[in-house]
Amino acid sequence: MAICSECEGIVQQTRGAAGHAGLISLGAVRSLAAVTRKANHEAFVCGVCDTEWDYLHDKRDPKAGWTRN
């Protein structure tokens, strides 16, 4: 399936960038790298086009934010 227009509009690797209403949280991802940096890593899937996303909550990294899998 092709990526939807809402997912196309997500700004990647920018801390604080908004997602969209169709994203469904799959919960926290436990990773040693995130824990070491005292950051939170959360997985999402788009309910419209099934695109998988990760969001890294890390206030020290300006490139934290959305990344598409």
mmCIF file of C-alpha atoms in Angstrom:
data_model
loop_
_atom_site.group_PDB
_atom_site.id
_atom_site.type_symbol
_atom_site.label_atom_id
_atom_site.label_comp_id
_atom_site.label_asym_id
_atom_site.label_seq_id
_atom_site.Cartn_x
_atom_site.Cartn_y
_atom_site.Cartn_z
ATOM 1 C CA MET A 1 0.000 0.000 0.000
ATOM 2 C CA ALA A 2 1.231 3.511 -0.770
ATOM 3 C CA ILE A 3 1.942 6.023 1.961
ATOM 4 C CA CYS A 4 -0.989 8.367 2.677
ATOM 5 C CA SER A 5 -0.823 12.142 2.280
ATOM 6 C CA GLU A 6 -0.975 12.646 6.063
ATOM 7 C CA CYS A 7 2.143 10.508 6.568
ATOM 8 C CA GLU A 8 3.868 12.286 3.681
ATOM 9 C CA GLY A 9 3.369 15.525 5.590
ATOM 10 C CA ILE A 10 5.158 14.393 8.759
ATOM 11 C CA VAL A 11 8.453 16.220 9.241
ATOM 12 C CA GLN A 12 11.090 13.633 10.109
ATOM 13 C CA GLN A 13 14.032 13.994 12.502
ATOM 14 C CA THR A 14 12.793 17.261 13.983
ATOM 15 C CA ARG A 15 12.138 17.276 17.703
ATOM 16 C CA GLY A 16 8.562 18.338 18.515
ATOM 17 C CA ALA A 17 7.172 17.864 14.981
ATOM 18 C CA ALA A 18 3.539 16.796 14.910
ATOM 19 C CA GLY A 19 2.292 13.446 13.679
ATOM 20 C CA HIS A 20 -1.322 13.061 12.551
ATOM 21 C CA ALA A 21 -4.612 11.808 13.967
ATOM 22 C CA GLY A 22 -4.451 8.449 12.137
ATOM 23 C CA LEU A 23 -1.314 7.285 13.978
ATOM 24 C CA ILE A 24 -1.883 4.505 16.489
ATOM 25 C CA SER A 25 0.594 4.085 19.348
ATOM 26 C CA LEU A 26 1.980 0.568 19.728
ATOM 27 C CA GLY A 27 3.656 1.520 22.989
ATOM 28 C CA ALA A 28 7.135 2.104 24.303
ATOM 29 C CA VAL A 29 10.112 0.368 22.734
ATOM 30 C CA ARG A 30 12.746 -0.711 25.206
ATOM 31 C CA SER A 31 16.192 -0.103 23.821
ATOM 32 C CA LEU A 32 19.506 0.197 25.603
ATOM 33 C CA ALA A 33 20.498 3.201 23.482
ATOM 34 C CA ALA A 34 17.386 5.165 24.519
ATOM 35 C CA VAL A 35 17.724 4.229 28.191
ATOM 36 C CA THR A 36 21.384 5.223 28.207
ATOM 37 C CA ARG A 37 20.479 8.679 26.862
ATOM 38 C CA LYS A 38 17.481 8.924 29.228
ATOM 39 C CA ALA A 39 15.176 9.167 26.212
ATOM 40 C CA ASN A 40 11.868 7.461 25.397
ATOM 41 C CA HIS A 41 11.281 5.559 22.168
ATOM 42 C CA GLU A 42 7.690 4.931 21.011
ATOM 43 C CA ALA A 43 6.412 2.918 18.026
ATOM 44 C CA PHE A 44 3.391 3.914 15.902
ATOM 45 C CA VAL A 45 1.505 2.582 12.888
ATOM 46 C CA CYS A 46 -0.726 4.592 10.572
ATOM 47 C CA GLY A 47 -4.328 3.375 10.658
ATOM 48 C CA VAL A 48 -4.836 4.629 7.084
ATOM 49 C CA CYS A 49 -1.829 3.270 5.144
ATOM 50 C CA ASP A 50 -0.078 0.900 7.634
ATOM 51 C CA THR A 51 3.189 2.872 7.527
ATOM 52 C CA GLU A 52 5.315 2.167 10.604
ATOM 53 C CA TRP A 53 6.812 5.079 12.521
ATOM 54 C CA ASP A 54 9.096 5.576 15.506
ATOM 55 C CA TYR A 55 9.168 8.662 17.691
ATOM 56 C CA LEU A 56 12.187 9.376 19.867
ATOM 57 C CA HIS A 57 11.478 11.697 22.814
ATOM 58 C CA ASP A 58 14.934 13.114 23.555
ATOM 59 C CA LYS A 59 15.220 16.750 24.606
ATOM 60 C CA ARG A 60 19.007 16.726 24.115
ATOM 61 C CA ASP A 61 18.957 15.619 20.478
ATOM 62 C CA PRO A 62 17.644 18.159 17.933
ATOM 63 C CA LYS A 63 17.300 15.326 15.365
ATOM 64 C CA ALA A 64 15.032 13.318 17.655
ATOM 65 C CA GLY A 65 11.441 12.965 16.536
ATOM 66 C CA TRP A 66 9.729 10.972 13.795
ATOM 67 C CA THR A 67 11.448 8.351 11.643
ATOM 68 C CA ARG A 68 9.717 6.064 9.167
ATOM 69 C CA ASN A 69 10.532 2.360 9.211
#
